[in-house]
Amino acid sequence: MVQETRITRMEDRETRLTGKAYRFIKEAIVNYQLKPGAALGLSSLAATLKMSQTPVREALIRLELEQFIQRRGKKGFIVSSFSLEQIEELYDLRIVLETAGVRWAAQRFDDRGRERMERTLAGTAALLEGGARAKILFREHLFHRAIMEVSGNEPLQRMGLVVLDRVRLIQNLSLLTATRLSQAHDQHGGILEALKARDAQGAAALMESHLREAREHLVSRLKNENDILSLLLSDLPGVGAEAAP
């Protein structure tokens, strides 16, 4: 019995360490501390995190499944790049998942969900006045994340949160204009009002319109060769091509 308890504690510790490594590496990727094409050394990551290589390896496998990183032959992993086509497909998937998520959220909407989203939007409004775009983007991310979590649909939530983190990676590169951020904030307010009314159809329609507009805005910038975002994307290693083995 004592031996079983010890084994269970060791397994719990490994799980916690894997989670810590996963969050650390993913946040570094999303915030461009680890850039597309960057090599991920197992030993160096383990040393940085002050843990054994086993939980780090498990974290890397999880990030590979979520497409944040990819294998480079027998040389380990590199941070994934992304092409215009991949970004379009990501947003198409986002539209499907989030319109479904907001329908579920409308049916289950309660005071806790309302208070959570109102706090997020209130914080965003204050930041808009100061023009802190990176912080605004994170607040907007929290709003979308809250909807997926309020939906109560666990499989949808798991898929949706992975997609939202990949979207956040792209948004952190683009740092949307102040005008677009203000428009998105207003659209979020409309979605929240529909949720308060438990209007699933209305909330889904507003969400789809909001996300299609976001997709079109981003894609138009990427297709404009003179846009800073297009230039930034074209400078990323491996964009539009498979990673070298």
Coordinates of C-alpha atoms in Angstrom, one line a residue:
M1 CA 0.0 0.0 0.0
V2 CA 2.8 2.4 0.9
Q3 CA 4.6 1.5 -2.3
E4 CA 1.4 2.2 -4.4
T5 CA 1.0 5.5 -2.6
R6 CA 4.6 6.5 -3.4
I7 CA 4.1 5.5 -7.1
T8 CA 0.9 7.5 -7.3
R9 CA 2.7 10.6 -5.8
M10 CA 5.5 10.2 -8.3
E11 CA 3.0 10.0 -11.2
D12 CA 1.2 13.1 -10.0
R13 CA 4.4 15.0 -9.7
E14 CA 5.4 14.0 -13.3
T15 CA 2.0 15.1 -14.5
R16 CA 2.4 18.5 -12.8
L17 CA 5.9 18.9 -14.2
T18 CA 4.6 18.1 -17.7
G19 CA 1.9 20.7 -17.4
K20 CA 4.4 23.3 -16.2
A21 CA 6.8 22.5 -19.1
Y22 CA 3.9 22.6 -21.6
R23 CA 2.6 26.0 -20.4
F24 CA 6.1 27.5 -20.3
I25 CA 7.0 26.4 -23.8
K26 CA 3.7 27.3 -25.3
E27 CA 3.7 30.8 -23.8
A28 CA 7.2 31.3 -25.1
I29 CA 6.0 30.3 -28.6
V30 CA 2.8 32.4 -28.5
N31 CA 4.8 35.5 -27.4
Y32 CA 7.6 34.9 -29.9
Q33 CA 10.3 34.3 -27.3
L34 CA 10.7 31.1 -29.4
K35 CA 10.2 32.1 -33.0
P36 CA 9.0 30.0 -35.9
G37 CA 11.9 27.7 -37.1
A38 CA 13.7 27.8 -33.7
A39 CA 15.1 24.5 -32.6
L40 CA 13.9 23.1 -29.3
G41 CA 16.7 21.3 -27.4
L42 CA 15.4 18.7 -24.9
S43 CA 18.4 19.1 -22.6
S44 CA 18.5 22.9 -22.7
L45 CA 14.7 23.1 -22.0
A46 CA 15.0 20.7 -19.1
A47 CA 17.9 22.7 -17.7
T48 CA 16.0 26.0 -18.0
L49 CA 12.9 24.4 -16.3
K50 CA 15.1 22.6 -13.7
M51 CA 13.5 19.3 -14.3
S52 CA 14.3 16.0 -15.9
Q53 CA 13.9 15.4 -19.6
T54 CA 10.9 13.1 -19.3
P55 CA 8.2 15.7 -18.5
V56 CA 9.7 18.1 -21.1
R57 CA 9.5 15.3 -23.7
E58 CA 5.9 14.7 -22.8
A59 CA 5.1 18.4 -23.1
L60 CA 6.8 18.5 -26.6
I61 CA 4.7 15.6 -27.8
R62 CA 1.6 17.4 -26.6
L63 CA 2.6 20.6 -28.4
E64 CA 3.3 18.6 -31.5
L65 CA -0.2 17.2 -31.5
E66 CA -1.5 20.8 -31.2
Q67 CA 0.8 21.8 -34.1
F68 CA 2.7 24.4 -32.2
I69 CA 5.9 22.5 -33.0
Q70 CA 7.0 19.8 -35.5
R71 CA 9.6 17.1 -35.7
R72 CA 12.8 17.8 -37.6
G73 CA 13.9 14.3 -38.6
K74 CA 16.0 12.8 -35.8
K75 CA 17.2 16.2 -34.7
G76 CA 14.2 16.9 -32.4
F77 CA 11.6 19.6 -32.7
I78 CA 11.3 23.1 -34.2
V79 CA 8.7 25.7 -33.7
S80 CA 6.1 25.5 -36.5
S81 CA 5.8 28.2 -39.1
F82 CA 2.5 29.0 -40.8
S83 CA 1.4 29.9 -44.3
L84 CA -1.5 32.1 -45.6
E85 CA -3.5 28.9 -46.4
Q86 CA -3.0 27.5 -42.9
I87 CA -4.1 30.8 -41.4
E88 CA -7.3 30.8 -43.5
E89 CA -8.0 27.2 -42.6
L90 CA -7.4 28.0 -38.9
Y91 CA -9.9 30.8 -39.0
D92 CA -12.5 28.7 -40.9
L93 CA -12.2 26.1 -38.1
R94 CA -12.4 28.8 -35.5
I95 CA -15.7 30.0 -37.0
V96 CA -17.2 26.5 -36.8
L97 CA -16.1 25.9 -33.2
E98 CA -16.9 29.3 -31.7
T99 CA -20.4 29.7 -33.3
A100 CA -21.2 26.3 -31.8
G101 CA -19.6 27.2 -28.5
V102 CA -21.6 30.5 -28.2
R103 CA -24.8 28.6 -28.9
W104 CA -24.1 26.2 -26.0
A105 CA -23.0 29.1 -23.8
A106 CA -26.3 31.0 -24.4
Q107 CA -28.2 28.0 -23.2
R108 CA -26.2 27.7 -20.0
F109 CA -25.5 31.4 -19.4
D110 CA -25.7 32.4 -15.7
D111 CA -24.6 35.2 -13.4
R112 CA -21.1 33.8 -13.0
G113 CA -20.6 33.8 -16.8
R114 CA -22.1 37.3 -17.1
E115 CA -19.9 38.8 -14.4
R116 CA -16.8 37.2 -15.8
M117 CA -17.4 38.6 -19.3
E118 CA -18.4 42.0 -18.1
R119 CA -15.1 42.3 -16.1
T120 CA -13.2 41.3 -19.2
L121 CA -14.9 43.9 -21.4
A122 CA -14.7 46.6 -18.8
G123 CA -10.9 46.0 -18.5
T124 CA -10.6 46.2 -22.3
A125 CA -12.5 49.5 -22.5
A126 CA -10.0 51.0 -20.1
L127 CA -7.1 49.7 -22.0
L128 CA -8.5 51.0 -25.3
E129 CA -8.2 54.5 -24.0
G130 CA -4.5 54.0 -23.3
G131 CA -3.8 52.2 -26.5
A132 CA -2.1 49.2 -24.9
R133 CA -2.6 46.9 -27.9
A134 CA -0.9 43.8 -26.6
K135 CA -2.9 43.9 -23.3
I136 CA -6.1 44.5 -25.3
L137 CA -5.5 41.5 -27.5
F138 CA -5.0 39.3 -24.4
R139 CA -8.3 40.7 -22.9
E140 CA -10.1 39.9 -26.1
H141 CA -8.6 36.4 -26.0
L142 CA -9.9 36.0 -22.5
F143 CA -13.4 36.9 -23.7
H144 CA -13.4 34.2 -26.4
R145 CA -11.9 31.7 -24.0
A146 CA -14.6 32.4 -21.4
I147 CA -17.3 31.6 -24.0
M148 CA -15.8 28.3 -24.8
E149 CA -15.5 27.4 -21.1
V150 CA -19.1 28.6 -20.3
S151 CA -20.4 26.4 -23.1
G152 CA -19.9 23.4 -20.8
N153 CA -19.1 21.1 -23.8
E154 CA -15.8 19.7 -22.8
P155 CA -14.7 18.2 -26.2
L156 CA -15.6 21.5 -27.9
Q157 CA -13.8 23.4 -25.2
R158 CA -10.6 21.4 -25.6
M159 CA -10.5 21.9 -29.3
G160 CA -11.5 25.5 -29.1
L161 CA -8.9 26.5 -26.6
V162 CA -6.1 25.0 -28.7
V163 CA -7.4 27.0 -31.8
L164 CA -7.7 30.2 -29.7
D165 CA -4.1 29.9 -28.6
R166 CA -2.9 29.4 -32.2
V167 CA -5.0 32.5 -33.2
R168 CA -3.3 34.4 -30.3
L169 CA 0.1 33.5 -31.8
I170 CA -0.9 35.1 -35.1
Q171 CA -2.5 38.1 -33.4
N172 CA 0.6 38.8 -31.3
L173 CA 2.5 39.0 -34.5
S174 CA 0.0 41.3 -36.2
L175 CA -0.9 43.6 -33.3
L176 CA -4.1 44.7 -34.8
T177 CA -4.8 48.4 -35.5
A178 CA -6.5 50.5 -32.8
T179 CA -9.5 50.9 -35.1
R180 CA -9.9 47.2 -35.6
L181 CA -9.5 46.5 -31.8
S182 CA -12.2 49.1 -31.0
Q183 CA -14.6 47.5 -33.6
A184 CA -13.9 44.0 -32.1
H185 CA -14.6 45.3 -28.6
D186 CA -18.0 46.7 -29.7
Q187 CA -18.9 43.4 -31.4
H188 CA -18.0 41.5 -28.2
G189 CA -20.4 43.8 -26.4
G190 CA -23.2 42.8 -28.8
I191 CA -22.4 39.1 -28.3
L192 CA -22.6 39.5 -24.6
E193 CA -26.0 41.2 -24.8
A194 CA -27.3 38.2 -26.9
L195 CA -25.9 35.8 -24.3
K196 CA -27.6 37.7 -21.5
A197 CA -30.9 37.3 -23.4
R198 CA -30.1 33.6 -23.8
D199 CA -30.5 34.2 -27.5
A200 CA -28.5 31.3 -28.9
Q201 CA -29.3 32.0 -32.6
G202 CA -28.6 35.7 -32.3
A203 CA -25.3 35.1 -30.4
A204 CA -24.2 32.6 -33.0
A205 CA -25.0 35.0 -35.9
L206 CA -23.1 37.9 -34.2
M207 CA -20.1 35.6 -33.5
E208 CA -20.0 34.3 -37.1
S209 CA -20.1 37.9 -38.4
H210 CA -17.4 39.0 -36.0
L211 CA -15.1 36.2 -36.8
R212 CA -15.6 36.4 -40.6
E213 CA -14.8 40.1 -40.4
A214 CA -11.6 39.3 -38.4
R215 CA -10.6 36.7 -40.9
E216 CA -11.1 39.0 -43.9
H217 CA -9.2 41.8 -42.2
L218 CA -6.2 39.6 -41.4
V219 CA -6.2 37.9 -44.9
S220 CA -6.4 41.2 -46.7
R221 CA -3.4 42.4 -44.8
L222 CA -1.4 39.2 -45.5
K223 CA -2.2 39.5 -49.2
N224 CA -1.0 43.1 -49.3
E225 CA 2.7 42.9 -50.1
N226 CA 3.3 46.4 -48.7
D227 CA 1.6 45.6 -45.3
I228 CA 4.0 45.2 -42.4
L229 CA 2.2 42.0 -41.4
S230 CA 2.8 40.5 -44.8
L231 CA 6.4 41.4 -44.7
L232 CA 6.8 40.0 -41.2
L233 CA 5.2 36.7 -42.2
S234 CA 7.4 36.4 -45.3
D235 CA 10.5 36.8 -43.2
L236 CA 9.6 33.8 -41.0
P237 CA 11.7 30.7 -41.7
G238 CA 9.9 27.9 -43.4
V239 CA 6.7 29.8 -44.2
G240 CA 4.6 28.0 -46.8
A241 CA 7.0 25.1 -46.9
E242 CA 7.6 21.9 -45.0
A243 CA 10.4 22.1 -42.4
A244 CA 13.7 20.8 -43.6
P245 CA 14.5 17.3 -42.3

